[in-house]
PDB file of C-alpha atoms in Angstrom:
ATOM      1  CA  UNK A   1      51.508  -6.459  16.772  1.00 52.00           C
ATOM      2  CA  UNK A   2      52.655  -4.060  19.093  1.00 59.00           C
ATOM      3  CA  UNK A   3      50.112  -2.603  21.994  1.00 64.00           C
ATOM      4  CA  UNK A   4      50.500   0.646  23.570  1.00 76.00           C
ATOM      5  CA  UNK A   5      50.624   0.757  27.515  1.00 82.00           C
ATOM      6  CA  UNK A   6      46.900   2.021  27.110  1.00 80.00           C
ATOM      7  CA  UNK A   7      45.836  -0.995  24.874  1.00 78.00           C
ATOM      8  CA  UNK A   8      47.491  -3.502  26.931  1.00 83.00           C
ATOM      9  CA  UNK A   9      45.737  -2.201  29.384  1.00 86.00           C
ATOM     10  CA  UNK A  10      42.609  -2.706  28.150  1.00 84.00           C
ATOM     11  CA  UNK A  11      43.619  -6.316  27.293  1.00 87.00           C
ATOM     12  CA  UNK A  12      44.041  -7.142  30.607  1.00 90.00           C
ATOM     13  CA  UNK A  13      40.787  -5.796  32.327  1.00 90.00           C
ATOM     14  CA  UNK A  14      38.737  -7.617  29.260  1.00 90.00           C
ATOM     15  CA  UNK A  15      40.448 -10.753  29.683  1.00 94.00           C
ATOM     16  CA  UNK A  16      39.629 -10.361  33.122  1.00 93.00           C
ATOM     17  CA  UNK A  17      36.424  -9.206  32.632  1.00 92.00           C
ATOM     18  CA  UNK A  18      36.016 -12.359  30.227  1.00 95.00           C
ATOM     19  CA  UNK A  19      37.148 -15.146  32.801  1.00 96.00           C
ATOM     20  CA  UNK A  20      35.158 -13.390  35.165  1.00 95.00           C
ATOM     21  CA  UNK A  21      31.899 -13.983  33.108  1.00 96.00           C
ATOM     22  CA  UNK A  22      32.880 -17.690  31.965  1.00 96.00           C
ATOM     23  CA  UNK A  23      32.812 -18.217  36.362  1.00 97.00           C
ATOM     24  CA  UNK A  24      29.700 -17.025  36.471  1.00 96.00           C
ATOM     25  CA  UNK A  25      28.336 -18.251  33.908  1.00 97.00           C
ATOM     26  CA  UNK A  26      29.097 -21.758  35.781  1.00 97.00           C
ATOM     27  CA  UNK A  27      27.689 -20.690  39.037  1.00 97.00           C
ATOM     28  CA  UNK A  28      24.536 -18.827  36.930  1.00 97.00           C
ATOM     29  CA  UNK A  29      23.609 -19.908  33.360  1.00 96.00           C
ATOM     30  CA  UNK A  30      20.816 -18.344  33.281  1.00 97.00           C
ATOM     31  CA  UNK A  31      21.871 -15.046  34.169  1.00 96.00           C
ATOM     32  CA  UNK A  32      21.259 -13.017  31.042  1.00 95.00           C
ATOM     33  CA  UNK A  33      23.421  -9.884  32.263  1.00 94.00           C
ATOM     34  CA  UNK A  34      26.257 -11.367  32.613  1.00 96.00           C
ATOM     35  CA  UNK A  35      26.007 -12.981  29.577  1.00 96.00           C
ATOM     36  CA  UNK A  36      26.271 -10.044  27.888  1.00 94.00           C
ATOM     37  CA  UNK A  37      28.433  -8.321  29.291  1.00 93.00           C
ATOM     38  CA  UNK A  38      30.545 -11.965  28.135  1.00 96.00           C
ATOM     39  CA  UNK A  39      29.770 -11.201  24.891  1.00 95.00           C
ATOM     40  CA  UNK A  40      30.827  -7.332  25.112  1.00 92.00           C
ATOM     41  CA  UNK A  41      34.438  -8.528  26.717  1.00 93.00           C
ATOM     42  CA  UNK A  42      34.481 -11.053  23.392  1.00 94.00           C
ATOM     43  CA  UNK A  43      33.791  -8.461  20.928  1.00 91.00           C
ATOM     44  CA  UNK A  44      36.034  -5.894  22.547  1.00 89.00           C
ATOM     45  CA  UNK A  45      39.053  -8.956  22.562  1.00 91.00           C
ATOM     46  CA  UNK A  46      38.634  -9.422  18.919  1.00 90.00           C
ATOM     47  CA  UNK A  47      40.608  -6.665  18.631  1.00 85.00           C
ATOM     48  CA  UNK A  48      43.562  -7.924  19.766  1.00 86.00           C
ATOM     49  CA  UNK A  49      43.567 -10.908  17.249  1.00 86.00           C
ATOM     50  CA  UNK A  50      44.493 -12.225  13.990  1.00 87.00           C
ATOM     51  CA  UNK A  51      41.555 -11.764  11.594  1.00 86.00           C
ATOM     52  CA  UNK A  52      41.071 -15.918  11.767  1.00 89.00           C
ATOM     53  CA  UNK A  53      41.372 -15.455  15.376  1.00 92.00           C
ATOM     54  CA  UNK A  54      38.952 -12.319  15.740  1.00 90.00           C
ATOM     55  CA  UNK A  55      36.352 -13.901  13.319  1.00 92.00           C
ATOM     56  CA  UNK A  56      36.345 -17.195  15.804  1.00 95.00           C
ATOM     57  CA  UNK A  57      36.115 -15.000  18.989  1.00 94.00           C
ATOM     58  CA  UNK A  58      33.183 -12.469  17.443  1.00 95.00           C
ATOM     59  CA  UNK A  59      30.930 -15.625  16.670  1.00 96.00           C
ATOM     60  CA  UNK A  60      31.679 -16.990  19.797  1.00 97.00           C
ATOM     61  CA  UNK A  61      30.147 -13.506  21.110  1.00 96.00           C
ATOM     62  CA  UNK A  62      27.753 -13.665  19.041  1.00 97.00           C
ATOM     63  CA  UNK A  63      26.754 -17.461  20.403  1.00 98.00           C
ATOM     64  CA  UNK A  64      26.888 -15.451  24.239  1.00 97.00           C
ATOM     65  CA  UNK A  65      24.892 -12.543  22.865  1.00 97.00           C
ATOM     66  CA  UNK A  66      22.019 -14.952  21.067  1.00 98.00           C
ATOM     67  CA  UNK A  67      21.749 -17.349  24.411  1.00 98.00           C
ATOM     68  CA  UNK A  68      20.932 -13.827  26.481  1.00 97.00           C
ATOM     69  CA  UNK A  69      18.252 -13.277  23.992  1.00 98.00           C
ATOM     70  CA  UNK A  70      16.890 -16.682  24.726  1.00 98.00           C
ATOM     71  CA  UNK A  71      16.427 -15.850  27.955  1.00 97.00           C
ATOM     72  CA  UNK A  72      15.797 -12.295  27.909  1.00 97.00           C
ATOM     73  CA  UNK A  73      13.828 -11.906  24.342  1.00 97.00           C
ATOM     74  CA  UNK A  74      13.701  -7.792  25.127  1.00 96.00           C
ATOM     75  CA  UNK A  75      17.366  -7.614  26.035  1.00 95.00           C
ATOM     76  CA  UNK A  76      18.268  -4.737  23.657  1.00 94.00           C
ATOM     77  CA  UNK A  77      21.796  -4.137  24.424  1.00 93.00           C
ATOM     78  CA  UNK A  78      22.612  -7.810  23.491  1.00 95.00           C
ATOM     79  CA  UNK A  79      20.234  -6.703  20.034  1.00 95.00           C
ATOM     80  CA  UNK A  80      22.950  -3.955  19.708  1.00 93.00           C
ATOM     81  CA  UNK A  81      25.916  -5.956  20.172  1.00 93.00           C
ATOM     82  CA  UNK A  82      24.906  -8.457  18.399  1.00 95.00           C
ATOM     83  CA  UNK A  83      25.098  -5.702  15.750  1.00 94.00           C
ATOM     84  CA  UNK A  84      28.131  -4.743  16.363  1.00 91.00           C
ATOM     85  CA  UNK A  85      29.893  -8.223  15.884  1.00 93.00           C
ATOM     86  CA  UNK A  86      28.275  -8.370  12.618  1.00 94.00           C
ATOM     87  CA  UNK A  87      29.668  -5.256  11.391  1.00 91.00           C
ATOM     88  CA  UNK A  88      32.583  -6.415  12.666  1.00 89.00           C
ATOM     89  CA  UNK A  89      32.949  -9.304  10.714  1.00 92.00           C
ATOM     90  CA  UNK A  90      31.944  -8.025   7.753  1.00 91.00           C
ATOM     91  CA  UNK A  91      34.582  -5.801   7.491  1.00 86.00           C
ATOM     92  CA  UNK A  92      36.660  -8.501   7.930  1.00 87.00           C
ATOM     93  CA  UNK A  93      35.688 -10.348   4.803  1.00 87.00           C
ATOM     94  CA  UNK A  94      36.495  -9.123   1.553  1.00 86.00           C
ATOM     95  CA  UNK A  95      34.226 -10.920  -0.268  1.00 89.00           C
ATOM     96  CA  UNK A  96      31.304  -7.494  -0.766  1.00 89.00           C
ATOM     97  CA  UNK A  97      27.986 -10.225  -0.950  1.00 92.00           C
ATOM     98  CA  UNK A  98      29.361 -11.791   1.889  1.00 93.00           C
ATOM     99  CA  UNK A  99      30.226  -8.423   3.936  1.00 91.00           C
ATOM    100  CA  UNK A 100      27.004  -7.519   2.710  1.00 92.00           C
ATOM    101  CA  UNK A 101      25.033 -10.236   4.672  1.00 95.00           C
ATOM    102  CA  UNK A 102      26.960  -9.341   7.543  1.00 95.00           C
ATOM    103  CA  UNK A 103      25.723  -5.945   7.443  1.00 94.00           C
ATOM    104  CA  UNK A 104      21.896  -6.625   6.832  1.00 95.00           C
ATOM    105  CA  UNK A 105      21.764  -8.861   9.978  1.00 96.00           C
ATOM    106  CA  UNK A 106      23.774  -6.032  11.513  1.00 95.00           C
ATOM    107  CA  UNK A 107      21.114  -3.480  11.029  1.00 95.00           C
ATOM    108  CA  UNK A 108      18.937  -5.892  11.584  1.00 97.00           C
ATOM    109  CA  UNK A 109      19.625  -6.216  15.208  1.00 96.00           C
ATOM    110  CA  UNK A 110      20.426  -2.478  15.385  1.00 94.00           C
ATOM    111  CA  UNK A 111      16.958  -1.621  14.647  1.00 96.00           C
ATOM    112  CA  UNK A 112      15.832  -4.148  16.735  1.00 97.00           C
ATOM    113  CA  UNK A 113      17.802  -3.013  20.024  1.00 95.00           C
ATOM    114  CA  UNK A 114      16.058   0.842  18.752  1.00 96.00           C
ATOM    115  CA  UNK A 115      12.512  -0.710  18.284  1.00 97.00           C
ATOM    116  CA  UNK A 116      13.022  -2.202  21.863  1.00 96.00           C
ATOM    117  CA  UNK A 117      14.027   0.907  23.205  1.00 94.00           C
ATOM    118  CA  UNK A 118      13.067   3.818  20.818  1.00 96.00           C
ATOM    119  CA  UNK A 119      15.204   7.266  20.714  1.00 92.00           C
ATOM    120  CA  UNK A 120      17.855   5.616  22.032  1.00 91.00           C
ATOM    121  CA  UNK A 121      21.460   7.782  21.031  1.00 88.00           C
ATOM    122  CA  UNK A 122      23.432   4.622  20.239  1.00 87.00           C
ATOM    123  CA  UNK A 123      21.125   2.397  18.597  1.00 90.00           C
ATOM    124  CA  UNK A 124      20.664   5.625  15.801  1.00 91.00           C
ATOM    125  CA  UNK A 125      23.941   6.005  15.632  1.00 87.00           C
ATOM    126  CA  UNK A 126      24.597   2.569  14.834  1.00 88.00           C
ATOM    127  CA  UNK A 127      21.769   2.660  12.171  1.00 91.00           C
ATOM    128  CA  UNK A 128      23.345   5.702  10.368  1.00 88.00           C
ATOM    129  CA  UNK A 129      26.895   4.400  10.748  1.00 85.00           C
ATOM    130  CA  UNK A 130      25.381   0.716   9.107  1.00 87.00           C
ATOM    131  CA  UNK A 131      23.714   2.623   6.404  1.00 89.00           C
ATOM    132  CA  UNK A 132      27.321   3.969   5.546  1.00 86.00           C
ATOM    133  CA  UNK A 133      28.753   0.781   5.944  1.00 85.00           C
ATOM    134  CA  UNK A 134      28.873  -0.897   2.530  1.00 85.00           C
ATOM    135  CA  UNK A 135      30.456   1.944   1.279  1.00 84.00           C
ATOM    136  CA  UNK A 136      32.945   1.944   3.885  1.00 82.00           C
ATOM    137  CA  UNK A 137      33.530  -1.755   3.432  1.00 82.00           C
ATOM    138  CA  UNK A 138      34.522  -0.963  -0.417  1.00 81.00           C
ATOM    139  CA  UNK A 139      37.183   1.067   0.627  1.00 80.00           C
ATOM    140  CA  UNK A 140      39.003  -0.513   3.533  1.00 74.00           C
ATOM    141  CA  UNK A 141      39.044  -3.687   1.476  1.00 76.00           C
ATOM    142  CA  UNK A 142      40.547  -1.516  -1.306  1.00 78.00           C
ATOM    143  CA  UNK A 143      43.224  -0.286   1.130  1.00 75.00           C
ATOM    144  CA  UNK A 144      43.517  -3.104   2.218  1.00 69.00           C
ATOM    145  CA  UNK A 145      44.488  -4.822  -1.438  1.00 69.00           C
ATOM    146  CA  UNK A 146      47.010  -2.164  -1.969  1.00 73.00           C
ATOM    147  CA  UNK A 147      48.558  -3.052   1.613  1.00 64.00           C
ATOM    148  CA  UNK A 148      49.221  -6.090   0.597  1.00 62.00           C
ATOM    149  CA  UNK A 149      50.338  -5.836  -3.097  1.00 66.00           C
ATOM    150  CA  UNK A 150      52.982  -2.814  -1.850  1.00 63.00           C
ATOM    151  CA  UNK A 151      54.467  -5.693   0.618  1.00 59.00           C
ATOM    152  CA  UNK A 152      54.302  -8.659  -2.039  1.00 58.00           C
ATOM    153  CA  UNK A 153      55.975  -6.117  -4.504  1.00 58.00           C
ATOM    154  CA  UNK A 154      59.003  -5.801  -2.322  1.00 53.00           C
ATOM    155  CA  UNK A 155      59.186  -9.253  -2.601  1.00 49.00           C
ATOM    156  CA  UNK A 156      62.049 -11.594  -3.535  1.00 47.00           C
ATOM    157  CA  UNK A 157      64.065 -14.865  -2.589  1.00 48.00           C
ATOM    158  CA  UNK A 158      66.299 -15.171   1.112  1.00 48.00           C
ATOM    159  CA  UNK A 159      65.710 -13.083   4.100  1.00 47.00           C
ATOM    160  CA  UNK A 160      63.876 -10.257   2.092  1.00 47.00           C
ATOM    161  CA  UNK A 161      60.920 -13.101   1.690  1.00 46.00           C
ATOM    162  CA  UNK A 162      60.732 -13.892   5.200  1.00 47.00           C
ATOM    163  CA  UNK A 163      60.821 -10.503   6.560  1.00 46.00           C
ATOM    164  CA  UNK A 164      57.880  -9.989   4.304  1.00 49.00           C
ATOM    165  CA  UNK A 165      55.745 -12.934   5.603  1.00 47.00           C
ATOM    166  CA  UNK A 166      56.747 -11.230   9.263  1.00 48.00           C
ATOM    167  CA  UNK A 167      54.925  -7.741   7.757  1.00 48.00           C
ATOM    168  CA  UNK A 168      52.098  -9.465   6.429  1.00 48.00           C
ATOM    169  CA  UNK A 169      51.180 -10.941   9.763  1.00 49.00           C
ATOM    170  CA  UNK A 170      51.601  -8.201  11.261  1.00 50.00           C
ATOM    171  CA  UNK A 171      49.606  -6.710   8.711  1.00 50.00           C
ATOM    172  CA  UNK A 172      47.358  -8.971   9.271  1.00 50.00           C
ATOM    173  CA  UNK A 173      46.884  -7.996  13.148  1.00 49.00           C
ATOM    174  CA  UNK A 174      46.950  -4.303  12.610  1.00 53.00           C
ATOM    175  CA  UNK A 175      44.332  -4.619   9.824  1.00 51.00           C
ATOM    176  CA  UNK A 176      41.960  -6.618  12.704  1.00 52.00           C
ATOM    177  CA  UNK A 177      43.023  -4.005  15.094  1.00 49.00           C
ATOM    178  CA  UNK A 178      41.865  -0.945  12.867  1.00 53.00           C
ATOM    179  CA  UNK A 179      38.684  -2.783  11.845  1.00 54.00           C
ATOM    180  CA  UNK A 180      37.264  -3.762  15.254  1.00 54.00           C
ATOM    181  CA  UNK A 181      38.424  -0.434  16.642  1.00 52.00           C
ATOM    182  CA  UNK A 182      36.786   1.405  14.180  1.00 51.00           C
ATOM    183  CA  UNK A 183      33.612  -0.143  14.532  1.00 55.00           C
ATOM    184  CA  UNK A 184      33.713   0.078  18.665  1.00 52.00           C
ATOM    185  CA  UNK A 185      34.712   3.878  17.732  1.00 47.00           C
ATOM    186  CA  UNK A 186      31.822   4.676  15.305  1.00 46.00           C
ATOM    187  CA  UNK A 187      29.063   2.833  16.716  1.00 44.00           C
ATOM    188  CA  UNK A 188      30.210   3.439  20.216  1.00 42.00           C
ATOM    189  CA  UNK A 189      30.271   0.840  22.754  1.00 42.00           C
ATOM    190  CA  UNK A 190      28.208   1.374  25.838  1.00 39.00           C
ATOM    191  CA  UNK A 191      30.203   1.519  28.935  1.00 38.00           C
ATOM    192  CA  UNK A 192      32.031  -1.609  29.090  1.00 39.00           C
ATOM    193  CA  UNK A 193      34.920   0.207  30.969  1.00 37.00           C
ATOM    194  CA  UNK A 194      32.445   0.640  33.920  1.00 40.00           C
ATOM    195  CA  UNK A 195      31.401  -2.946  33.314  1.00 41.00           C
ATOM    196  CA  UNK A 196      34.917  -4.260  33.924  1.00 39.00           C
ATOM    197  CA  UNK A 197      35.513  -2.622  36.830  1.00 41.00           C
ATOM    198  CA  UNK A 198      32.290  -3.415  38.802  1.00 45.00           C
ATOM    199  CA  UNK A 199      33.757  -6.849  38.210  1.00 45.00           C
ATOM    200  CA  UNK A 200      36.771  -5.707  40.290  1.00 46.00           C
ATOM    201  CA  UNK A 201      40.367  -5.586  40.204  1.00 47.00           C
ATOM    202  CA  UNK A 202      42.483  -7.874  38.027  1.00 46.00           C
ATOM    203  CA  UNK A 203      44.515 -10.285  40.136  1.00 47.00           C
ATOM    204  CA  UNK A 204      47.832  -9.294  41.043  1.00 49.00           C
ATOM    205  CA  UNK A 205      50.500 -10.999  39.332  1.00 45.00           C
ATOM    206  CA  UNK A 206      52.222 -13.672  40.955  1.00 47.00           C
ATOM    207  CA  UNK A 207      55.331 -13.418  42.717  1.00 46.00           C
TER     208      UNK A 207
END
């Protein structure tokens, strides 16, 4: 998959922002903040994987986002992120009763985060966006069946075969990609930009 300077970008400062969080996590387990903010570096990383890959890394968020709760019950923007891995996952299963689980613990936690903090923009948004979702789900797996069956019907024996297993993987990333971006777009992830940076700088690169 190819990244645009922007993307890359952003790779770097969550990767930072991820190793960051693992340190302090060593120095603090029991600070719920940065726990979270883990979790939000995790789901935002999943982009950048293969749908295996991102599916690993959002449960492993997920696994960050739950152990805040433990220690911060009222926590609500772990609640929302929470929510947010969910949808994420869901749509990257194309099994719909298995998506659909995915999205009832999503709004599950969405509605949670709003009870915790009621009015809230984001945490409505993300209720009306998973009350959409299902439907939504329907048709990027349907896209994403017709993806597939355009590259297997160009299909044949020699070098044509192999330079379609090279599309479907990156198929396979791009599909992650537009997923998890999607769902960061629509439900609108709360200012992990400014969470990155008041980590600091990435490291230079060695010389």
């Amino acid at each position: 998959m190819e990244f645009s300077a922007a993307d890359f970008e952003r790779l770097l400062m969550f990767e930072h922002a991820r190793k960051s969080c693992e340190a302090q996590y060593i120095n603090d387990p029991l600070d719920s903040e940065n726990l979270v903010k883990w979790g939000g570096a995790l789901l935002e990383l999943s982009q950048f994987q293969s749908i295996p890959d991102a599916k690993v890394m959002l449960n492993d968020a997920i696994s960050k986002l739950e152990e805040a709760l433990t220690l911060n019950p009222g926590k609500h923007q772990a609640m929302w992120c929470i929510g947010n891995a969910y949808t994420s996952i869901a749509f990257l299963v194309p099994d719909v009763d298995v998506a659909k689980g995915n999205l009832d613990k999503a709004t599950e936690y969405y509605q949670r985060a709003e009870n915790e903090d009621p009015g809230n923009e984001m945490y409505l948004k993300a209720l009306e966006v998973a009350a959409k979702a299902p439907e939504l789900h329907v048709e990027f797996t349907r896209q994403q069946v017709m993806g597939q069956q355009a590259l297997v019907g160009g299909g044949g024996g020699g070098p044509s075969a192999s330079s379609n297993s090279g599309k479907k993987k990156k198929k396979n990333y791009d599909f992650t990609y537009d997923v998890c971006g999607w769902v960061i777009l629509a439900v609108g992830i709360f200012a992990w930009v400014g969470m990155a940076k008041s980590l600091g700088p990435p490291p230079p690169p060695a010389r």
